[in-house]
Each structure stands twice: as structure tokens, then as C-alpha cells.
PDB file of C-alpha atoms in Angstrom:
ATOM      1  CA  UNK S   1      -0.059  -0.022  -0.025  1.00  0.00           C
ATOM      2  CA  UNK S   2       1.408   3.421  -1.002  1.00  0.00           C
ATOM      3  CA  UNK S   3       1.844   5.765   1.946  1.00  0.00           C
ATOM      4  CA  UNK S   4      -0.327   8.848   2.237  1.00  0.00           C
ATOM      5  CA  UNK S   5       2.705  11.035   2.429  1.00  0.00           C
ATOM      6  CA  UNK S   6       4.666   9.400  -0.457  1.00  0.00           C
ATOM      7  CA  UNK S   7       3.936  12.434  -2.666  1.00  0.00           C
ATOM      8  CA  UNK S   8       5.892  14.650  -0.287  1.00  0.00           C
ATOM      9  CA  UNK S   9       8.943  12.418  -0.610  1.00  0.00           C
ATOM     10  CA  UNK S  10      11.855  14.392  -2.415  1.00  0.00           C
ATOM     11  CA  UNK S  11      13.850  11.211  -3.047  1.00  0.00           C
ATOM     12  CA  UNK S  12      13.650   9.407  -6.362  1.00  0.00           C
ATOM     13  CA  UNK S  13      16.281   6.944  -5.131  1.00  0.00           C
ATOM     14  CA  UNK S  14      18.456   6.290  -2.007  1.00  0.00           C
ATOM     15  CA  UNK S  15      21.213   8.590  -3.327  1.00  0.00           C
ATOM     16  CA  UNK S  16      19.316  11.082  -5.763  1.00  0.00           C
ATOM     17  CA  UNK S  17      16.822  13.827  -4.685  1.00  0.00           C
ATOM     18  CA  UNK S  18      15.725  14.831  -8.164  1.00  0.00           C
ATOM     19  CA  UNK S  19      12.258  15.847  -7.165  1.00  0.00           C
ATOM     20  CA  UNK S  20      13.627  19.186  -5.893  1.00  0.00           C
ATOM     21  CA  UNK S  21      14.540  19.866  -9.592  1.00  0.00           C
ATOM     22  CA  UNK S  22      10.718  20.780  -9.828  1.00  0.00           C
ATOM     23  CA  UNK S  23      11.493  24.126  -8.240  1.00  0.00           C
ATOM     24  CA  UNK S  24      13.353  25.161 -11.493  1.00  0.00           C
ATOM     25  CA  UNK S  25       9.978  24.674 -13.432  1.00  0.00           C
ATOM     26  CA  UNK S  26       9.030  28.167 -12.471  1.00  0.00           C
ATOM     27  CA  UNK S  27      11.663  29.560 -14.768  1.00  0.00           C
ATOM     28  CA  UNK S  28       9.555  28.615 -17.675  1.00  0.00           C
ATOM     29  CA  UNK S  29       6.630  30.501 -16.287  1.00  0.00           C
ATOM     30  CA  UNK S  30       8.347  33.806 -15.953  1.00  0.00           C
ATOM     31  CA  UNK S  31       7.549  35.724 -19.104  1.00  0.00           C
ATOM     32  CA  UNK S  32      10.240  37.215 -21.317  1.00  0.00           C
ATOM     33  CA  UNK S  33       9.300  40.311 -23.141  1.00  0.00           C
ATOM     34  CA  UNK S  34      10.651  39.780 -26.688  1.00  0.00           C
ATOM     35  CA  UNK S  35       8.036  41.880 -28.562  1.00  0.00           C
ATOM     36  CA  UNK S  36       7.076  45.599 -28.517  1.00  0.00           C
ATOM     37  CA  UNK S  37       3.418  44.795 -27.942  1.00  0.00           C
ATOM     38  CA  UNK S  38       3.097  42.722 -24.682  1.00  0.00           C
ATOM     39  CA  UNK S  39       0.924  39.677 -24.604  1.00  0.00           C
ATOM     40  CA  UNK S  40      -2.039  39.124 -22.205  1.00  0.00           C
ATOM     41  CA  UNK S  41       0.061  36.891 -20.001  1.00  0.00           C
ATOM     42  CA  UNK S  42       2.770  39.605 -19.708  1.00  0.00           C
ATOM     43  CA  UNK S  43       0.048  42.212 -18.942  1.00  0.00           C
ATOM     44  CA  UNK S  44      -1.309  39.987 -16.198  1.00  0.00           C
ATOM     45  CA  UNK S  45       2.268  39.464 -14.772  1.00  0.00           C
ATOM     46  CA  UNK S  46       2.864  43.141 -14.812  1.00  0.00           C
ATOM     47  CA  UNK S  47      -0.311  44.023 -13.066  1.00  0.00           C
ATOM     48  CA  UNK S  48       0.426  41.433 -10.401  1.00  0.00           C
ATOM     49  CA  UNK S  49       3.800  42.871  -9.842  1.00  0.00           C
ATOM     50  CA  UNK S  50       2.677  46.421  -9.667  1.00  0.00           C
ATOM     51  CA  UNK S  51      -0.286  45.562  -7.358  1.00  0.00           C
ATOM     52  CA  UNK S  52       1.966  43.752  -4.836  1.00  0.00           C
ATOM     53  CA  UNK S  53       4.524  46.562  -5.154  1.00  0.00           C
ATOM     54  CA  UNK S  54       1.810  49.109  -4.264  1.00  0.00           C
ATOM     55  CA  UNK S  55       0.583  47.018  -1.222  1.00  0.00           C
ATOM     56  CA  UNK S  56       4.218  46.736   0.025  1.00  0.00           C
ATOM     57  CA  UNK S  57       4.606  50.562  -0.184  1.00  0.00           C
ATOM     58  CA  UNK S  58       1.637  50.942   2.152  1.00  0.00           C
ATOM     59  CA  UNK S  59       3.197  48.486   4.648  1.00  0.00           C
ATOM     60  CA  UNK S  60       6.800  49.600   4.675  1.00  0.00           C
ATOM     61  CA  UNK S  61       7.925  53.054   5.784  1.00  0.00           C
ATOM     62  CA  UNK S  62       9.463  55.344   3.242  1.00  0.00           C
ATOM     63  CA  UNK S  63      13.035  54.318   4.503  1.00  0.00           C
ATOM     64  CA  UNK S  64      12.446  50.711   3.488  1.00  0.00           C
ATOM     65  CA  UNK S  65      10.583  51.218   0.125  1.00  0.00           C
ATOM     66  CA  UNK S  66      13.720  49.797  -1.620  1.00  0.00           C
ATOM     67  CA  UNK S  67      13.148  46.426  -0.073  1.00  0.00           C
ATOM     68  CA  UNK S  68       9.911  46.039  -2.043  1.00  0.00           C
ATOM     69  CA  UNK S  69      11.590  44.379  -4.933  1.00  0.00           C
ATOM     70  CA  UNK S  70      12.829  41.667  -2.500  1.00  0.00           C
ATOM     71  CA  UNK S  71       9.507  41.101  -0.993  1.00  0.00           C
ATOM     72  CA  UNK S  72       7.786  40.981  -4.452  1.00  0.00           C
ATOM     73  CA  UNK S  73      10.235  38.545  -5.711  1.00  0.00           C
ATOM     74  CA  UNK S  74       9.820  36.389  -2.535  1.00  0.00           C
ATOM     75  CA  UNK S  75       6.065  36.483  -3.147  1.00  0.00           C
ATOM     76  CA  UNK S  76       6.268  35.358  -6.724  1.00  0.00           C
ATOM     77  CA  UNK S  77       8.676  32.469  -5.945  1.00  0.00           C
ATOM     78  CA  UNK S  78       6.479  31.038  -3.117  1.00  0.00           C
ATOM     79  CA  UNK S  79       3.445  31.625  -5.112  1.00  0.00           C
ATOM     80  CA  UNK S  80       4.685  29.748  -8.281  1.00  0.00           C
ATOM     81  CA  UNK S  81       5.946  27.007  -6.306  1.00  0.00           C
ATOM     82  CA  UNK S  82       2.589  26.704  -4.525  1.00  0.00           C
ATOM     83  CA  UNK S  83       0.642  26.641  -7.702  1.00  0.00           C
ATOM     84  CA  UNK S  84       3.182  24.323  -9.392  1.00  0.00           C
ATOM     85  CA  UNK S  85       2.483  21.821  -6.501  1.00  0.00           C
ATOM     86  CA  UNK S  86      -1.209  21.665  -7.533  1.00  0.00           C
ATOM     87  CA  UNK S  87      -0.227  20.012 -10.928  1.00  0.00           C
ATOM     88  CA  UNK S  88      -0.579  16.188 -10.588  1.00  0.00           C
ATOM     89  CA  UNK S  89       2.717  14.295 -10.214  1.00  0.00           C
ATOM     90  CA  UNK S  90       4.695  17.485  -9.507  1.00  0.00           C
ATOM     91  CA  UNK S  91       6.629  17.613  -6.329  1.00  0.00           C
ATOM     92  CA  UNK S  92       5.517  20.276  -3.852  1.00  0.00           C
ATOM     93  CA  UNK S  93       8.537  21.890  -2.464  1.00  0.00           C
ATOM     94  CA  UNK S  94       6.597  24.348  -0.181  1.00  0.00           C
ATOM     95  CA  UNK S  95       5.278  21.332   1.665  1.00  0.00           C
ATOM     96  CA  UNK S  96       8.810  20.843   3.238  1.00  0.00           C
ATOM     97  CA  UNK S  97       9.655  23.237   5.926  1.00  0.00           C
ATOM     98  CA  UNK S  98      13.381  23.487   4.667  1.00  0.00           C
ATOM     99  CA  UNK S  99      12.048  25.467   1.853  1.00  0.00           C
ATOM    100  CA  UNK S 100      10.304  28.446   3.593  1.00  0.00           C
ATOM    101  CA  UNK S 101      13.039  28.357   6.299  1.00  0.00           C
ATOM    102  CA  UNK S 102      15.700  28.917   3.501  1.00  0.00           C
ATOM    103  CA  UNK S 103      13.926  32.288   2.987  1.00  0.00           C
ATOM    104  CA  UNK S 104      12.747  33.177   6.297  1.00  0.00           C
ATOM    105  CA  UNK S 105      15.891  32.714   8.248  1.00  0.00           C
ATOM    106  CA  UNK S 106      18.236  34.637   6.008  1.00  0.00           C
ATOM    107  CA  UNK S 107      15.803  37.463   5.729  1.00  0.00           C
ATOM    108  CA  UNK S 108      14.918  37.641   9.437  1.00  0.00           C
ATOM    109  CA  UNK S 109      18.737  37.425  10.378  1.00  0.00           C
ATOM    110  CA  UNK S 110      19.501  40.369   8.072  1.00  0.00           C
ATOM    111  CA  UNK S 111      16.692  42.376   9.504  1.00  0.00           C
ATOM    112  CA  UNK S 112      17.837  41.688  13.094  1.00  0.00           C
ATOM    113  CA  UNK S 113      21.407  42.419  12.333  1.00  0.00           C
ATOM    114  CA  UNK S 114      20.462  45.697  10.610  1.00  0.00           C
ATOM    115  CA  UNK S 115      18.153  46.737  13.518  1.00  0.00           C
ATOM    116  CA  UNK S 116      20.629  45.816  16.344  1.00  0.00           C
ATOM    117  CA  UNK S 117      23.660  47.497  14.638  1.00  0.00           C
ATOM    118  CA  UNK S 118      22.082  50.574  13.290  1.00  0.00           C
ATOM    119  CA  UNK S 119      19.183  51.224  15.907  1.00  0.00           C
ATOM    120  CA  UNK S 120      20.313  49.489  19.131  1.00  0.00           C
ATOM    121  CA  UNK S 121      18.353  51.630  21.606  1.00  0.00           C
ATOM    122  CA  UNK S 122      15.160  51.133  19.582  1.00  0.00           C
ATOM    123  CA  UNK S 123      15.842  47.445  19.505  1.00  0.00           C
ATOM    124  CA  UNK S 124      16.169  47.235  23.203  1.00  0.00           C
ATOM    125  CA  UNK S 125      13.001  49.287  23.561  1.00  0.00           C
ATOM    126  CA  UNK S 126      11.043  46.657  21.588  1.00  0.00           C
ATOM    127  CA  UNK S 127      11.888  44.125  24.285  1.00  0.00           C
ATOM    128  CA  UNK S 128       9.977  46.121  26.915  1.00  0.00           C
ATOM    129  CA  UNK S 129       6.420  46.926  26.171  1.00  0.00           C
ATOM    130  CA  UNK S 130       4.979  50.280  27.469  1.00  0.00           C
ATOM    131  CA  UNK S 131       3.466  50.306  30.873  1.00  0.00           C
ATOM    132  CA  UNK S 132       5.277  47.113  32.076  1.00  0.00           C
ATOM    133  CA  UNK S 133       5.598  46.948  35.891  1.00  0.00           C
ATOM    134  CA  UNK S 134       9.231  46.865  36.949  1.00  0.00           C
ATOM    135  CA  UNK S 135       8.758  43.403  38.640  1.00  0.00           C
ATOM    136  CA  UNK S 136       7.878  41.773  35.299  1.00  0.00           C
ATOM    137  CA  UNK S 137      10.658  43.441  33.147  1.00  0.00           C
ATOM    138  CA  UNK S 138      12.927  40.232  33.239  1.00  0.00           C
ATOM    139  CA  UNK S 139      10.075  38.079  32.212  1.00  0.00           C
ATOM    140  CA  UNK S 140       8.890  40.344  29.416  1.00  0.00           C
ATOM    141  CA  UNK S 141      12.365  40.641  27.946  1.00  0.00           C
ATOM    142  CA  UNK S 142      12.735  36.884  27.957  1.00  0.00           C
ATOM    143  CA  UNK S 143       9.259  36.450  26.351  1.00  0.00           C
ATOM    144  CA  UNK S 144       9.822  39.253  23.702  1.00  0.00           C
ATOM    145  CA  UNK S 145      13.249  37.627  22.842  1.00  0.00           C
ATOM    146  CA  UNK S 146      11.765  34.160  22.595  1.00  0.00           C
ATOM    147  CA  UNK S 147       9.042  35.476  20.413  1.00  0.00           C
ATOM    148  CA  UNK S 148      11.479  37.242  18.082  1.00  0.00           C
ATOM    149  CA  UNK S 149      13.638  34.045  17.740  1.00  0.00           C
ATOM    150  CA  UNK S 150      10.765  31.701  16.846  1.00  0.00           C
ATOM    151  CA  UNK S 151       9.329  34.143  14.084  1.00  0.00           C
ATOM    152  CA  UNK S 152      11.053  32.638  11.170  1.00  0.00           C
ATOM    153  CA  UNK S 153      10.174  29.149  12.277  1.00  0.00           C
ATOM    154  CA  UNK S 154       6.551  30.113  12.884  1.00  0.00           C
ATOM    155  CA  UNK S 155       5.846  31.555   9.501  1.00  0.00           C
ATOM    156  CA  UNK S 156       7.707  28.668   7.729  1.00  0.00           C
ATOM    157  CA  UNK S 157       5.653  26.124   9.654  1.00  0.00           C
ATOM    158  CA  UNK S 158       2.510  28.000   8.733  1.00  0.00           C
ATOM    159  CA  UNK S 159       3.157  27.917   5.097  1.00  0.00           C
ATOM    160  CA  UNK S 160       4.286  24.162   5.261  1.00  0.00           C
ATOM    161  CA  UNK S 161       1.254  23.143   7.375  1.00  0.00           C
ATOM    162  CA  UNK S 162      -1.240  24.841   5.182  1.00  0.00           C
ATOM    163  CA  UNK S 163       0.236  23.454   1.901  1.00  0.00           C
ATOM    164  CA  UNK S 164       0.567  19.808   3.236  1.00  0.00           C
ATOM    165  CA  UNK S 165      -2.965  19.788   4.766  1.00  0.00           C
ATOM    166  CA  UNK S 166      -4.468  20.562   1.503  1.00  0.00           C
ATOM    167  CA  UNK S 167      -2.407  18.090  -0.419  1.00  0.00           C
ATOM    168  CA  UNK S 168      -3.246  15.368   1.982  1.00  0.00           C
ATOM    169  CA  UNK S 169      -7.111  16.227   1.626  1.00  0.00           C
ATOM    170  CA  UNK S 170      -6.891  16.068  -2.093  1.00  0.00           C
ATOM    171  CA  UNK S 171      -5.057  12.766  -1.929  1.00  0.00           C
ATOM    172  CA  UNK S 172      -7.662  11.206   0.403  1.00  0.00           C
ATOM    173  CA  UNK S 173     -10.305  12.406  -1.854  1.00  0.00           C
ATOM    174  CA  UNK S 174      -8.748  11.075  -4.922  1.00  0.00           C
ATOM    175  CA  UNK S 175      -8.266   7.673  -3.460  1.00  0.00           C
ATOM    176  CA  UNK S 176     -11.848   7.422  -2.445  1.00  0.00           C
ATOM    177  CA  UNK S 177     -13.233   7.497  -6.127  1.00  0.00           C
ATOM    178  CA  UNK S 178     -15.770   4.839  -6.773  1.00  0.00           C
ATOM    179  CA  UNK S 179     -14.777   2.209  -9.391  1.00  0.00           C
ATOM    180  CA  UNK S 180     -18.167   2.193 -11.129  1.00  0.00           C
ATOM    181  CA  UNK S 181     -19.252   5.051 -13.465  1.00  0.00           C
ATOM    182  CA  UNK S 182     -22.479   6.312 -11.806  1.00  0.00           C
ATOM    183  CA  UNK S 183     -23.799   9.437 -10.288  1.00  0.00           C
ATOM    184  CA  UNK S 184     -21.353   9.165  -7.427  1.00  0.00           C
ATOM    185  CA  UNK S 185     -18.273   9.713  -9.541  1.00  0.00           C
ATOM    186  CA  UNK S 186     -19.774  12.888 -10.921  1.00  0.00           C
ATOM    187  CA  UNK S 187     -20.265  14.070  -7.278  1.00  0.00           C
ATOM    188  CA  UNK S 188     -16.663  13.220  -6.572  1.00  0.00           C
ATOM    189  CA  UNK S 189     -15.392  15.045  -9.511  1.00  0.00           C
ATOM    190  CA  UNK S 190     -17.396  18.200  -8.534  1.00  0.00           C
ATOM    191  CA  UNK S 191     -15.959  18.010  -4.936  1.00  0.00           C
ATOM    192  CA  UNK S 192     -12.515  17.447  -6.189  1.00  0.00           C
ATOM    193  CA  UNK S 193     -12.735  20.428  -8.650  1.00  0.00           C
ATOM    194  CA  UNK S 194     -14.131  22.630  -5.730  1.00  0.00           C
ATOM    195  CA  UNK S 195     -11.256  21.515  -3.525  1.00  0.00           C
ATOM    196  CA  UNK S 196      -8.689  22.225  -6.263  1.00  0.00           C
ATOM    197  CA  UNK S 197     -10.093  25.887  -6.568  1.00  0.00           C
ATOM    198  CA  UNK S 198     -10.010  26.169  -2.842  1.00  0.00           C
ATOM    199  CA  UNK S 199      -6.353  25.065  -2.606  1.00  0.00           C
ATOM    200  CA  UNK S 200      -5.418  27.531  -5.454  1.00  0.00           C
ATOM    201  CA  UNK S 201      -6.844  30.312  -3.332  1.00  0.00           C
ATOM    202  CA  UNK S 202      -4.946  29.021  -0.315  1.00  0.00           C
ATOM    203  CA  UNK S 203      -1.717  28.917  -2.401  1.00  0.00           C
ATOM    204  CA  UNK S 204      -2.127  32.613  -3.375  1.00  0.00           C
ATOM    205  CA  UNK S 205      -3.189  33.697   0.270  1.00  0.00           C
ATOM    206  CA  UNK S 206      -0.367  31.827   1.897  1.00  0.00           C
ATOM    207  CA  UNK S 207       2.216  33.424  -0.362  1.00  0.00           C
ATOM    208  CA  UNK S 208       0.925  36.760   0.374  1.00  0.00           C
ATOM    209  CA  UNK S 209       0.763  36.108   4.154  1.00  0.00           C
ATOM    210  CA  UNK S 210       4.406  34.953   4.118  1.00  0.00           C
ATOM    211  CA  UNK S 211       5.456  38.140   2.159  1.00  0.00           C
ATOM    212  CA  UNK S 212       3.370  40.400   4.456  1.00  0.00           C
ATOM    213  CA  UNK S 213       4.715  38.912   7.670  1.00  0.00           C
ATOM    214  CA  UNK S 214       8.300  39.296   6.372  1.00  0.00           C
ATOM    215  CA  UNK S 215       7.646  43.077   5.451  1.00  0.00           C
ATOM    216  CA  UNK S 216       6.044  43.601   8.805  1.00  0.00           C
ATOM    217  CA  UNK S 217       9.181  42.233  10.559  1.00  0.00           C
ATOM    218  CA  UNK S 218      11.193  44.577   8.375  1.00  0.00           C
ATOM    219  CA  UNK S 219       9.113  47.695   9.180  1.00  0.00           C
ATOM    220  CA  UNK S 220       9.364  47.050  13.080  1.00  0.00           C
TER     221      UNK S 220
END
């Protein structure tokens, strides 16, 4: 019997992990503007980029608006990998926590280093909320420090858990198809199509949430 989580296995053999190569498929989705008149796909791509860029400018302060390119690229990479994983027989890289951690930890570390090196006093102020009684200061500092340290892991786990849960549901539903061709299979196809549309929306929302949280960490 095939394991329910076999679709998340990155190994094609004991020594080779070729399933991770599926992340390179997004390079074929990125449009190349060879023509003077852009196609509808390029227009849709440009509209998405400009919309995300505008949303980030409202989140970040003027001083950090130069980081919108990094955040927009992060959103597009995660979004394309999420959508690519919805294609049958394509490995879902975002269902492994190592994938979002490879983005969240370096970005979060760079934000923290910049904050503590350039704005040391404000960084210490963030560890002590306003109105904290003197007796609770040591505990609040420990709690705030711990909450800052687990931030990259939490947002990575959020993305991984949401993507994995959706794929497990789709696998369970796909394995429960009846063998006979009757009205039951039509109902199952309708449910599967509805779940696929729902997972597509989840893939978009989770990529946006990941990008928004990282931009909020930067703005702090």
C-alpha cells in the first residue's frame, strides 16, 4: 500500500533527490518580453507585480521602500511553487519546511542584524512593552526575545502546514473515487474540482501572508 505522504518524498532513489528539480520549472513560467506589444500573459504578470509593489509601499515605511523588490520576488517565488505543486505528479517543494526556512531565516537574520547594529536603543525598547511593571521586566524581556527568535520558524511552519494539509485532503479524496461510473463519481469530481479551486486560493493567500509577515518584521 502506498503511503499517504509518499507524494511529499523528495527522493527518487536512495542517493538522488531529483524531485527538488521541480523548483526550476517556475523559470519557464516567468515571461520574457521579446515583443514590442506585450501579450495578455505579460500584462497579467505586470499587473500582479505592480499591485504587490503598491501593497508593500503601504506596509513599509519610506525608508524601507527599496526592499519592495525583494519582497515581491519572494511572493512570486512562493506563489509559483505553491501553484506548481497543485499540478498532478509534480513535487510540492513548499510542503517541506526546509524550503520556507531557506527564505525566512536569512531575511529575518539580516533584519535583526540591521536593527541591532543601526538602531540598538530602539531594538532594546522593543523588548520592553509600554506600561510594564518593573517586577515583570525580566520576564517580558525573555518572552519578547523568545517570540522574536521563533518568528522565522513560525511563518515557515504556517506555510508548510497549510500546503501539506490541502494536499493530504486532495490525496484522500482522490483515493476514495468509486470504481463504477455512476452518479457518485460525478459528485466526487465536482467536490475534487471545488477543493482544487479552494487550494488555489490558499496557495495565493499563503504566499501573500508569508510576504506580508516578512515585510512587517522589516518595518518593525
